[in-house]
């Protein structure tokens, strides 16, 4: 999601003004690869790039084909087979043992949909962009056609056939629930369409709003946490009652600063799904009030600084007030906060907290990758 923001920012800053550019997107992966479906790279013929689709090994070849795409004005699909022993000879040498398909299109074709996605994105609504990337020979459908499917609005655009549009819309709405981008193959006979024949390959690209991190407390330990989380693609809100701490100079990475006592933030902050919360107030009584609010909320994660003994004292205090946290509330309470990496100091602790939040968000255990039996990116 940060990558998409970077590309949209580049477009907004005029990188594409006066010069043709292309957008390359990973649309299919089999086996192991550095990037997954949906990874993007904005390129100019001069070699200017924003984003990435590999560890740096595919970009050179994609750049060469970008020039062909811009000269012809026609999008194309490139196939990279990195399972072959000859990949070292070809100059990739990635050792990823996977097959990757990259869709390269003139930015002029993609930009209107990216801009529309930006509008939906800024309103914190999910959106899918479906692109026709392959058709059977002789098909009446045109590769490069697009259909935009906002989560809470009617679709716009067309892939060239009503039945295909309807099937893609159905699948896109299901994929938006997971946030996963995917290439889907449709058969004209299965859809009962007479407007085209054979197969249609459609890449459904899902854009979800960035996850929202709320940090209560603006002390020294909050500064690296906010910085690292922003780099990891989070939208950030910081809440504190001290004017000299809650400033843009101190938190240039924050999207929103709330000057208020943390326990009074409920008047200015709605807690929702997709929200992750970390308590860095260093104040026992404030944390009691915040936990009473947060444990009954729909947030995904509550990180609490301090040892287990402090956590138990806080929970005991809640129970003495007649507040019994639900099993669901306790499930999302992470205290002590952070992964066990032996962290010392604000920066290392912040790194362990962001890592734990990412593990929770991505439903991973946060263990060593060398102990994982499945491919790194497999569900």
PDB file of C-alpha atoms in Angstrom, residues 128 130 147-150 154-155 162-177 204:
ATOM      1  CA  UNK A 128     -10.586  -3.160  -7.000  1.00  0.00           C
ATOM      2  CA  UNK A 130      -9.861  -5.345 -12.957  1.00  0.00           C
ATOM      3  CA  UNK A 147     -13.415  -2.263 -14.758  1.00  0.00           C
ATOM      4  CA  UNK A 148     -13.344  -0.301 -11.491  1.00  0.00           C
ATOM      5  CA  UNK A 149     -15.187  -1.881  -8.547  1.00  0.00           C
ATOM      6  CA  UNK A 150     -15.427   0.291  -5.395  1.00  0.00           C
ATOM      7  CA  UNK A 154     -21.488   0.610  -8.514  1.00  0.00           C
ATOM      8  CA  UNK A 155     -18.715  -0.415 -10.937  1.00  0.00           C
ATOM      9  CA  UNK A 162     -21.854  -7.606 -19.594  1.00  0.00           C
ATOM     10  CA  UNK A 163     -21.638 -11.225 -18.442  1.00  0.00           C
ATOM     11  CA  UNK A 164     -17.882 -10.972 -17.941  1.00  0.00           C
ATOM     12  CA  UNK A 165     -18.259  -7.689 -16.049  1.00  0.00           C
ATOM     13  CA  UNK A 166     -20.800  -9.291 -13.709  1.00  0.00           C
ATOM     14  CA  UNK A 167     -18.609 -12.322 -13.004  1.00  0.00           C
ATOM     15  CA  UNK A 168     -15.549 -10.165 -12.383  1.00  0.00           C
ATOM     16  CA  UNK A 169     -17.510  -7.836 -10.095  1.00  0.00           C
ATOM     17  CA  UNK A 170     -18.644 -10.827  -8.015  1.00  0.00           C
ATOM     18  CA  UNK A 171     -15.106 -12.178  -7.686  1.00  0.00           C
ATOM     19  CA  UNK A 172     -13.637  -8.739  -7.024  1.00  0.00           C
ATOM     20  CA  UNK A 173     -15.997  -8.103  -4.116  1.00  0.00           C
ATOM     21  CA  UNK A 174     -15.010 -11.447  -2.601  1.00  0.00           C
ATOM     22  CA  UNK A 175     -11.306 -10.656  -3.032  1.00  0.00           C
ATOM     23  CA  UNK A 176     -11.764  -7.221  -1.443  1.00  0.00           C
ATOM     24  CA  UNK A 177     -12.737  -9.006   1.762  1.00  0.00           C
ATOM     25  CA  UNK A 204      -8.184  -8.191 -10.171  1.00  0.00           C
TER      26      UNK A 204
END
